[in-house]
Tab-separated table of N, CA and C in Angstrom:
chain	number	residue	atom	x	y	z
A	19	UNK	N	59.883	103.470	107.795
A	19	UNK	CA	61.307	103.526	108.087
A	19	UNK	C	62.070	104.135	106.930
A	20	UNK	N	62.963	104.673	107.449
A	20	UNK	CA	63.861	105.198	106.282
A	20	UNK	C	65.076	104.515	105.619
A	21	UNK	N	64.436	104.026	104.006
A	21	UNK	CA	65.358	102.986	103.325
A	21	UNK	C	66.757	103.120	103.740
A	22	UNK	N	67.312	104.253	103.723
A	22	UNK	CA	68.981	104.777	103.847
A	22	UNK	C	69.398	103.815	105.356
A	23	UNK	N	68.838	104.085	106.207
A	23	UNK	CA	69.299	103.485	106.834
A	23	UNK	C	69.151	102.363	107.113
A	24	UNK	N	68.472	101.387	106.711
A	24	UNK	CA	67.646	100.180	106.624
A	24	UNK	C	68.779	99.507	105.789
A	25	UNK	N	69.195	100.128	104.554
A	25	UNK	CA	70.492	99.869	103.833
A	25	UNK	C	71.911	99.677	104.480
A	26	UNK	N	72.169	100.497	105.506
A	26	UNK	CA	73.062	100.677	105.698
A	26	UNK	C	73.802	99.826	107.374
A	27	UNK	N	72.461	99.894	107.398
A	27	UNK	CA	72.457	99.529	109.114
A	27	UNK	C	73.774	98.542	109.824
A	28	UNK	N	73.613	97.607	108.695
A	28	UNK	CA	74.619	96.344	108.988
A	28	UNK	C	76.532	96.795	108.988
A	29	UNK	N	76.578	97.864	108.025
A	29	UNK	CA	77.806	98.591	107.970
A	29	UNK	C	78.058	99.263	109.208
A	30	UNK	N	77.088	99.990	109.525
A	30	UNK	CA	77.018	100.618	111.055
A	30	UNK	C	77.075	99.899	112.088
A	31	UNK	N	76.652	98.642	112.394
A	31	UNK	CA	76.688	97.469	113.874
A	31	UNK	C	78.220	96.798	113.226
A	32	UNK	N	78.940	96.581	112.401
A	32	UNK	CA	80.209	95.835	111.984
A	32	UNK	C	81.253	96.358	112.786
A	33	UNK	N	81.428	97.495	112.777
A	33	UNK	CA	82.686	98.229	113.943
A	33	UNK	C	82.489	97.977	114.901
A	34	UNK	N	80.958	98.001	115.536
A	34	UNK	CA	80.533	98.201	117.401
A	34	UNK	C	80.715	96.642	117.476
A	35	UNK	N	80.797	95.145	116.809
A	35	UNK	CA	80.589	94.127	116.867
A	35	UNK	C	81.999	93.480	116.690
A	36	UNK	N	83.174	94.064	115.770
A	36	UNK	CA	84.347	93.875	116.077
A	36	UNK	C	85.147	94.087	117.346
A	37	UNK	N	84.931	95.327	117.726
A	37	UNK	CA	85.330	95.828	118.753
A	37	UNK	C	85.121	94.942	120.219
A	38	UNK	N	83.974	94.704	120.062
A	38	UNK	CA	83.676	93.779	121.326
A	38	UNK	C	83.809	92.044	121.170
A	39	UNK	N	84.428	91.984	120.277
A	39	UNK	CA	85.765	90.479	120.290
A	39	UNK	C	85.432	89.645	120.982
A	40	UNK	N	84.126	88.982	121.038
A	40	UNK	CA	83.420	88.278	121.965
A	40	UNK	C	83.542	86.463	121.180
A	41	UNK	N	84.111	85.708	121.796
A	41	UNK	CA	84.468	84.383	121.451
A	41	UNK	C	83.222	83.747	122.477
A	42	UNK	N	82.829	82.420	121.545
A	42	UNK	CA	81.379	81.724	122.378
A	42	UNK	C	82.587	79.785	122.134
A	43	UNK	N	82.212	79.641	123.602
A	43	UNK	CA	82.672	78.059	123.583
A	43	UNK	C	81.931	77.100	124.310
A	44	UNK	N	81.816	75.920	123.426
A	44	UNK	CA	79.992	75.257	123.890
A	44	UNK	C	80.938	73.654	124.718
A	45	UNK	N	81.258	73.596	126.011
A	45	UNK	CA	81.259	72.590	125.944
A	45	UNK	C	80.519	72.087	127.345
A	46	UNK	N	79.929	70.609	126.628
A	46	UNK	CA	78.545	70.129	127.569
A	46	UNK	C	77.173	71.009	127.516
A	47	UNK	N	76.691	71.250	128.668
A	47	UNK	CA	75.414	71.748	128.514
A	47	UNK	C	76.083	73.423	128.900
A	48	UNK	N	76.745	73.614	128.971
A	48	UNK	CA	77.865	74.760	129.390
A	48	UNK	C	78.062	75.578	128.290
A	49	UNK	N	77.798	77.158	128.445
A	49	UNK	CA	77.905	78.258	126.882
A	49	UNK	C	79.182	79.010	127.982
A	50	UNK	N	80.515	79.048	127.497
A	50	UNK	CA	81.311	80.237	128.269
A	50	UNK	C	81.171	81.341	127.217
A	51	UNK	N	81.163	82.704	127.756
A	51	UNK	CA	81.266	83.585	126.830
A	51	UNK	C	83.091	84.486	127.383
A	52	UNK	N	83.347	84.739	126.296
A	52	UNK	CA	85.132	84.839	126.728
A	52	UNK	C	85.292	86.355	125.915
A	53	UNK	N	85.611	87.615	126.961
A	53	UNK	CA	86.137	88.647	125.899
A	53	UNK	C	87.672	88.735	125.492
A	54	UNK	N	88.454	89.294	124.481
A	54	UNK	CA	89.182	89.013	124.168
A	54	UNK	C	89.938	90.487	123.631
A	55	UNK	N	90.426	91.345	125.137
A	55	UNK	CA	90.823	92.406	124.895
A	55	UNK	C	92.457	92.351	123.958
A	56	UNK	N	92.987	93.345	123.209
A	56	UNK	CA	94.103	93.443	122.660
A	56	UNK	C	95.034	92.832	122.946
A	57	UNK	N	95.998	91.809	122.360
A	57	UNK	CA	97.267	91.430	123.687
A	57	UNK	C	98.115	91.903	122.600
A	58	UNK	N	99.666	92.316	123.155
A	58	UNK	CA	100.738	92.767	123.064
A	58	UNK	C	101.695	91.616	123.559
A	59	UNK	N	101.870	91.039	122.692
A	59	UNK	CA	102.922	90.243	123.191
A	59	UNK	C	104.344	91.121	123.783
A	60	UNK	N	104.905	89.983	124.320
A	60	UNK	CA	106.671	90.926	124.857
A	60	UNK	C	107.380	90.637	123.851
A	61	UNK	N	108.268	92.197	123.655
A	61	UNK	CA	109.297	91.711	122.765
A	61	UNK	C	110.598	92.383	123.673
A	62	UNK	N	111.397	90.535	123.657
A	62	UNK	CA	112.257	90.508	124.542
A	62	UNK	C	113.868	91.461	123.901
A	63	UNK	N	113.646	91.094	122.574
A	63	UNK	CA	114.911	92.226	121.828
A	63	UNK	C	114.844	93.979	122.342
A	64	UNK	N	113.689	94.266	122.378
A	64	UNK	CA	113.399	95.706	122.504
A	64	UNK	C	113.725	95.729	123.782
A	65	UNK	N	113.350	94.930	124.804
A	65	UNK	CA	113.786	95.031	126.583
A	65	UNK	C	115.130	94.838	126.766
A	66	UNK	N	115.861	93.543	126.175
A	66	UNK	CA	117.099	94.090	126.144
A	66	UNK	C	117.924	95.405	125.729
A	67	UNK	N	117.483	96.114	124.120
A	67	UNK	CA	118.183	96.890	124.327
A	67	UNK	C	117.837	98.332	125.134
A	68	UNK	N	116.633	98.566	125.504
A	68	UNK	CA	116.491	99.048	126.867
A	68	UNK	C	117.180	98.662	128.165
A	69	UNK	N	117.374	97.625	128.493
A	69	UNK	CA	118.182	97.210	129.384
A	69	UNK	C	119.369	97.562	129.585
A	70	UNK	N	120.097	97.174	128.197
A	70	UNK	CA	121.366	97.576	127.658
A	70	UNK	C	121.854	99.408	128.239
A	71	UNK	N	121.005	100.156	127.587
A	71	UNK	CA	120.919	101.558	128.714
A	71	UNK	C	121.348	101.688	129.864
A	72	UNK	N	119.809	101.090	130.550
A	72	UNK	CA	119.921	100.898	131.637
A	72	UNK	C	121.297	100.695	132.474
A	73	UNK	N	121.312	99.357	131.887
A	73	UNK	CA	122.453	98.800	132.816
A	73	UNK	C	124.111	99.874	132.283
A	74	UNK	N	124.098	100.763	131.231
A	74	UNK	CA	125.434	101.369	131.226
A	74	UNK	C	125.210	102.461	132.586
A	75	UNK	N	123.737	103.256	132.605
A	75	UNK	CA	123.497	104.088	133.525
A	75	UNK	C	123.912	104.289	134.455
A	76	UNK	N	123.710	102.783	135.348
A	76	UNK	CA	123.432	102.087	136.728
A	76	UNK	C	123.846	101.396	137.272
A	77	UNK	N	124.711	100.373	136.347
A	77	UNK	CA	125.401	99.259	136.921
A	77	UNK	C	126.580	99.270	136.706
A	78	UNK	N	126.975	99.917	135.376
A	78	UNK	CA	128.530	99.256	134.953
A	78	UNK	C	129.953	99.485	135.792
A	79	UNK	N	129.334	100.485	136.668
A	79	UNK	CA	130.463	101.141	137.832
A	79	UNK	C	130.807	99.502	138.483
A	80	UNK	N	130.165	99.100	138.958
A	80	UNK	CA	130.331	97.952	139.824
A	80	UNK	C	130.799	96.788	139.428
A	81	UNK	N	129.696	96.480	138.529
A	81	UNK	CA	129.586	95.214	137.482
A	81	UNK	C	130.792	94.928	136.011
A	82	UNK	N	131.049	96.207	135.702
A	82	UNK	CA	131.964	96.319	134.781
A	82	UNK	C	130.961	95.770	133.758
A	83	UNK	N	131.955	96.678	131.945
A	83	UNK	CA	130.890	96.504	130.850
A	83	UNK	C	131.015	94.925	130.429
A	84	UNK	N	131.652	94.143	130.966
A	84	UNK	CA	131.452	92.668	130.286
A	84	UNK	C	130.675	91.792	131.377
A	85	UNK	N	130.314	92.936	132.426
A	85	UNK	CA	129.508	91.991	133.805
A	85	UNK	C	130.649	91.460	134.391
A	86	UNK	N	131.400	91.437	134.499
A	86	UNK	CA	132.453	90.378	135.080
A	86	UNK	C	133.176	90.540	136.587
A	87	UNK	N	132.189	91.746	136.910
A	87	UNK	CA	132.346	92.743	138.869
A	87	UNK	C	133.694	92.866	139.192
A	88	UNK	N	134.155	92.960	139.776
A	88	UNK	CA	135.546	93.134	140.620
A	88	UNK	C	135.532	92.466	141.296
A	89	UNK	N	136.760	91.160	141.290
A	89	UNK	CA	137.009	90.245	142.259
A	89	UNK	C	137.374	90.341	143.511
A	90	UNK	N	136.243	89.695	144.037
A	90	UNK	CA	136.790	89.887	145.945
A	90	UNK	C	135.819	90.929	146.154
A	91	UNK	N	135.097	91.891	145.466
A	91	UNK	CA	134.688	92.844	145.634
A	91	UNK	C	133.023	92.869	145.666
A	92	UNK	N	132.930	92.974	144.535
A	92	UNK	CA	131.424	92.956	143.343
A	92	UNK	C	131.134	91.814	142.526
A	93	UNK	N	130.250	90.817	142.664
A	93	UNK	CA	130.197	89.779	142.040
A	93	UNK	C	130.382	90.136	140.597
A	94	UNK	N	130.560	88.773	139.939
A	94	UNK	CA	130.048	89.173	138.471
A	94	UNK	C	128.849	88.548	137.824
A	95	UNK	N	128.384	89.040	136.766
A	95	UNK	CA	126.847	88.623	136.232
A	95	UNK	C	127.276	88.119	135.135
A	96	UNK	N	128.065	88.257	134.589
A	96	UNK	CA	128.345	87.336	133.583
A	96	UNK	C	128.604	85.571	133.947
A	97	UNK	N	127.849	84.771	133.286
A	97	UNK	CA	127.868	83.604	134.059
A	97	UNK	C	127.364	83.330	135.458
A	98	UNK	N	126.888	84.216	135.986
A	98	UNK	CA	126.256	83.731	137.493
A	98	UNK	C	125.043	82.824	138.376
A	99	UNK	N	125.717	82.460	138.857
A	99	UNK	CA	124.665	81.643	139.219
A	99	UNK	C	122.995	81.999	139.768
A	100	UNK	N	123.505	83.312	140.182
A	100	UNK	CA	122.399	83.740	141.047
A	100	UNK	C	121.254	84.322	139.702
A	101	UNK	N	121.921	83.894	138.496
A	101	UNK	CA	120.555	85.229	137.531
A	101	UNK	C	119.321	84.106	137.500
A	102	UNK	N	119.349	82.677	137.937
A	102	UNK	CA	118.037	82.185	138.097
A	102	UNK	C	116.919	82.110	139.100
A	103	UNK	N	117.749	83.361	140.074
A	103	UNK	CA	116.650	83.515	141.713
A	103	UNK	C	116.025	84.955	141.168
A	104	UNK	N	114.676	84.827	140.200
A	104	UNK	CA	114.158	86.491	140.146
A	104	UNK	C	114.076	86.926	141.283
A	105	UNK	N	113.394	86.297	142.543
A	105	UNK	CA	112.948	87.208	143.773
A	105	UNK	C	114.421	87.781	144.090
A	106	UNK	N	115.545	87.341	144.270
A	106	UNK	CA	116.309	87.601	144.646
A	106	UNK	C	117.338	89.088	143.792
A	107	UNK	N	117.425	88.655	142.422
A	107	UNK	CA	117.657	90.137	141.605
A	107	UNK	C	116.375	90.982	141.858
A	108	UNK	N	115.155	90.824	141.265
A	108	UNK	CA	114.387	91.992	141.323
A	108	UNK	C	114.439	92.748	142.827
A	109	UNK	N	114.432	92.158	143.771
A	109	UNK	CA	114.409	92.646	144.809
A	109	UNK	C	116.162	93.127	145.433
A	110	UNK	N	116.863	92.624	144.858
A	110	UNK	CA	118.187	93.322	144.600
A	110	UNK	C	118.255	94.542	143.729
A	111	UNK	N	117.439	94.474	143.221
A	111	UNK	CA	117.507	95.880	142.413
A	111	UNK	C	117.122	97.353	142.721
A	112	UNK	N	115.553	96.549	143.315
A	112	UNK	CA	114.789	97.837	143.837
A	112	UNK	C	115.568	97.993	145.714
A	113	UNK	N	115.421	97.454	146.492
A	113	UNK	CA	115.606	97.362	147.115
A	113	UNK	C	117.093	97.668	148.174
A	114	UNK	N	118.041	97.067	146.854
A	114	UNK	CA	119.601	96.949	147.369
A	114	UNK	C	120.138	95.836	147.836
A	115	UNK	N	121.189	95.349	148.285
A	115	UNK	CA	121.598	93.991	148.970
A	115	UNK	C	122.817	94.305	149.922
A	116	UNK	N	122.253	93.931	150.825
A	116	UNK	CA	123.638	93.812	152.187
A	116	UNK	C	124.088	92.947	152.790
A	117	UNK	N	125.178	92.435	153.187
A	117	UNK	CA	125.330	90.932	153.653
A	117	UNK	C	126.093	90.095	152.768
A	118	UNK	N	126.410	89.082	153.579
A	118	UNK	CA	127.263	88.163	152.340
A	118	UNK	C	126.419	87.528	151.482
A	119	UNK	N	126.527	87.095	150.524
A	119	UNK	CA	126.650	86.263	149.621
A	119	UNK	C	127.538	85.007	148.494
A	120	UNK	N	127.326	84.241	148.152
A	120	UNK	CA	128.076	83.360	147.559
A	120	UNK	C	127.313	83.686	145.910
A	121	UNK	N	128.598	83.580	145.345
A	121	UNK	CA	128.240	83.944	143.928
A	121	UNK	C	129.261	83.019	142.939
A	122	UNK	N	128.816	81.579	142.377
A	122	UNK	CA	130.123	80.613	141.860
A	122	UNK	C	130.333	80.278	142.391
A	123	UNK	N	130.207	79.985	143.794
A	123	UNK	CA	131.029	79.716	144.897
A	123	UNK	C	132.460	80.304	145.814
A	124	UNK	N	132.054	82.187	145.569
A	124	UNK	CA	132.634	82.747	145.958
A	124	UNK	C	132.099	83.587	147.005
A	125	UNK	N	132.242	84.152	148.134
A	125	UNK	CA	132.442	84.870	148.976
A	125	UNK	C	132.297	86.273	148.793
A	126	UNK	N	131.197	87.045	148.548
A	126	UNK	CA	131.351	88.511	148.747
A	126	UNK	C	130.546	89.284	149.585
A	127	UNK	N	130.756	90.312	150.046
A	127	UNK	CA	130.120	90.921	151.420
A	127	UNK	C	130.309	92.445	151.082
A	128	UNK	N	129.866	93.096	150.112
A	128	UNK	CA	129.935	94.660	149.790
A	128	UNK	C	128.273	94.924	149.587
A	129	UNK	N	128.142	96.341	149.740
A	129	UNK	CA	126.966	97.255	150.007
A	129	UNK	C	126.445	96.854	148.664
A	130	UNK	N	124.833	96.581	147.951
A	130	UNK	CA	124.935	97.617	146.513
A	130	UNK	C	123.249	98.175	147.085
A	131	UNK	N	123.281	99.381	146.801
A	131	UNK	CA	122.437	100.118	146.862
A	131	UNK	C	120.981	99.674	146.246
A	132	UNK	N	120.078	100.302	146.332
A	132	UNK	CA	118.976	99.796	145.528
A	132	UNK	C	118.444	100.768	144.254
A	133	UNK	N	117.961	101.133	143.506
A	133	UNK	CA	118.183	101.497	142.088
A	133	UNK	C	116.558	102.015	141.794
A	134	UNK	N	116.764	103.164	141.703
A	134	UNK	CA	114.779	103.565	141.469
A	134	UNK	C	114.487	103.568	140.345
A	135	UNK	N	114.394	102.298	140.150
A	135	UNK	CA	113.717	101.894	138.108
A	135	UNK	C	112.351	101.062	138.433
A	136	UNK	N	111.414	101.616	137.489
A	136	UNK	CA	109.941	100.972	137.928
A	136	UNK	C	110.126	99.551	137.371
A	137	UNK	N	109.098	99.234	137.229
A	137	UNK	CA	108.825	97.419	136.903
A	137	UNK	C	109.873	97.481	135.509
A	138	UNK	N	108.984	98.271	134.680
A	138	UNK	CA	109.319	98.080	133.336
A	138	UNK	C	111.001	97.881	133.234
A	139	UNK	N	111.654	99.112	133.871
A	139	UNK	CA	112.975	99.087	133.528
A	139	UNK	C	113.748	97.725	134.120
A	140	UNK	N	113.172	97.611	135.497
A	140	UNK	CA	113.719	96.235	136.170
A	140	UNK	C	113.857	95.037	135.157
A	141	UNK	N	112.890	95.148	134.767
A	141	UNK	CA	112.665	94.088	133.966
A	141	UNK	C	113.502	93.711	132.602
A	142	UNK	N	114.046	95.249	131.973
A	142	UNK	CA	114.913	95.548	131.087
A	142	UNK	C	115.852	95.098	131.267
A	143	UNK	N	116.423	95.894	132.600
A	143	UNK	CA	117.775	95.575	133.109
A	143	UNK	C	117.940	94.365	133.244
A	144	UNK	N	117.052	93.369	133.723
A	144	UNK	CA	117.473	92.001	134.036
A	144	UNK	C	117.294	91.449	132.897
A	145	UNK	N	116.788	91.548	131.594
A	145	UNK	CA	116.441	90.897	130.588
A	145	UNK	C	118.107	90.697	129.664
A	146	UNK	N	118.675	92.296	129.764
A	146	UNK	CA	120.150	92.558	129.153
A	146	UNK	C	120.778	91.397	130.288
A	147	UNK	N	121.033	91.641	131.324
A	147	UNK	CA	121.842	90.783	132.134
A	147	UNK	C	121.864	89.632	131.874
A	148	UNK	N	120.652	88.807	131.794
A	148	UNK	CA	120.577	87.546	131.942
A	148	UNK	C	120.880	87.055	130.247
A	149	UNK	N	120.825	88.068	129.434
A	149	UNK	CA	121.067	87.305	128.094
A	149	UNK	C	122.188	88.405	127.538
A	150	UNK	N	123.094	88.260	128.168
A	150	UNK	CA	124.616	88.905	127.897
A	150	UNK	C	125.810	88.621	128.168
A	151	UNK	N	126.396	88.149	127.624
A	151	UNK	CA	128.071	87.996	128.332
A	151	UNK	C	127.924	86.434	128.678
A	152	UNK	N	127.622	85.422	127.632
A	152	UNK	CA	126.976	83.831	127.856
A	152	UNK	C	126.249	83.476	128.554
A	153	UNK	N	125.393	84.618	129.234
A	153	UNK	CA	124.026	83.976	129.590
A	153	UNK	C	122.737	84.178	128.668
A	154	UNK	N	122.074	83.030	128.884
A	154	UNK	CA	120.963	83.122	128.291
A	154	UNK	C	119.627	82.103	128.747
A	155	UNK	N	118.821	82.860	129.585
A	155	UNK	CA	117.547	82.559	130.440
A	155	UNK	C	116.445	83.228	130.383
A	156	UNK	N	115.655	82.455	130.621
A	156	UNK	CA	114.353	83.289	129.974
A	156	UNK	C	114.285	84.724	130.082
A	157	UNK	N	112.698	85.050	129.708
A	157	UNK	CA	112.635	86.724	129.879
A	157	UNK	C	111.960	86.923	131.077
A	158	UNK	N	112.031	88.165	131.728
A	158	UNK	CA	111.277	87.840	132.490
A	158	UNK	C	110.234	89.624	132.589
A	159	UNK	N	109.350	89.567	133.124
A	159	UNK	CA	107.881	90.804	132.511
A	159	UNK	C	107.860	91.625	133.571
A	160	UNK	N	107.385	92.763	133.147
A	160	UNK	CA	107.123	93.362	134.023
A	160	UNK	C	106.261	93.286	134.820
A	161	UNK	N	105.465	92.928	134.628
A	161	UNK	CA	104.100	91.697	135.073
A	161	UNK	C	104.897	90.861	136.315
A	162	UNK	N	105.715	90.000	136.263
A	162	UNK	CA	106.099	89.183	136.911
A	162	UNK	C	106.986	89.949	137.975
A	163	UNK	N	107.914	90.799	137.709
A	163	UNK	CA	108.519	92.622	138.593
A	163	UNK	C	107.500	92.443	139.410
A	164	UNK	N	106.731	92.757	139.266
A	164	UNK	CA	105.457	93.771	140.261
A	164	UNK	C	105.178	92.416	141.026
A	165	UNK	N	104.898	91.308	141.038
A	165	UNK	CA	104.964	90.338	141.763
A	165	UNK	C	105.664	89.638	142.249
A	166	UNK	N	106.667	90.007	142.262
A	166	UNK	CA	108.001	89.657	143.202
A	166	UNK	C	108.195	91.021	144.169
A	167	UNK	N	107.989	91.883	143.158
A	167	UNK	CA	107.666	93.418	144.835
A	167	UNK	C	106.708	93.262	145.454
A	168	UNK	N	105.706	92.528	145.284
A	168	UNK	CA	104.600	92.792	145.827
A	168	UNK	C	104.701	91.490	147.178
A	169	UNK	N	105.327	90.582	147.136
A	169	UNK	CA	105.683	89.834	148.434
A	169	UNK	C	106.745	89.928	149.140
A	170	UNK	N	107.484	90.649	148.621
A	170	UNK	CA	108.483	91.855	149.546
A	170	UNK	C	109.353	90.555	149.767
A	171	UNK	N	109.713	89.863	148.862
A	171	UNK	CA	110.366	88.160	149.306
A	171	UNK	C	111.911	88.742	149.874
């Protein structure tokens, strides 16, 4: 065999053996083997101010820049009750909303269109909304977007 590599070998399997991030957990007579691809946590500051965009783009016609809609008209999002129904915004978003609604306990019945922003941006947009103008509720993922479109609720 050739010393050089006989030397070296262990330097050479260290990258291919990191890479595959393989965690071992022994419990009972039970071995799980668990891989442990990259995670990216969310960062909810960066989605807001993406959102923040967003929502000057797309919404502020309606909603006005403090969220506060036109009375009698356009609800407002500032303070609303409705920012804790996701199925109901995300699918207000993509989708549109027609029909009445109660918003505070108010009465409104105007068109809003539906808005062609993929998961990601949805997710933006609602992230600025819900933590703007004294609200503040969780985040919510794009991950979680795509599963609220995906049951068409």
């Amino acid at each position: 065999m050739n010393y050089n590599f006989m030397k070296y070998r262990y330097l050479i399997m260290l990258p291919v053996l990191m890479v595959i991030m393989v965690s071992f957990t022994y419990s009972g007579n039970n071995v799980t083997v668990t891989t442990h691809p990259p995670t990216q946590d969310f960062d909810l500051a960066a989605s807001i101010k993406r959102g923040n965009a967003l929502y000057q783009a797309n919404c502020v016609a309606c909603h006005m820049a403090q969220g506060e809609g036109i009375p009698s008209v356009y609800p407002p999002l500032a303070k609303s009750d409705k920012l804790t129904d996701d199925a109901f915004l995300v699918n207000g978003i993509k989708n549109g909303i027609s029909g009445p609604i109660k918003v505070n306990g108010v009465d409104y019945n105007a068109m809003m269109t539906g808005v062609n922003l993929n998961d990601k941006e949805i997710a933006d947009v609602l992230n600025f909304v819900r933590n703007s103008w004294g609200n503040k509720h969780k985040a919510i993922t794009p991950k979680e977007v795509a599963k609220h479109l995906a049951k068409k609720e």
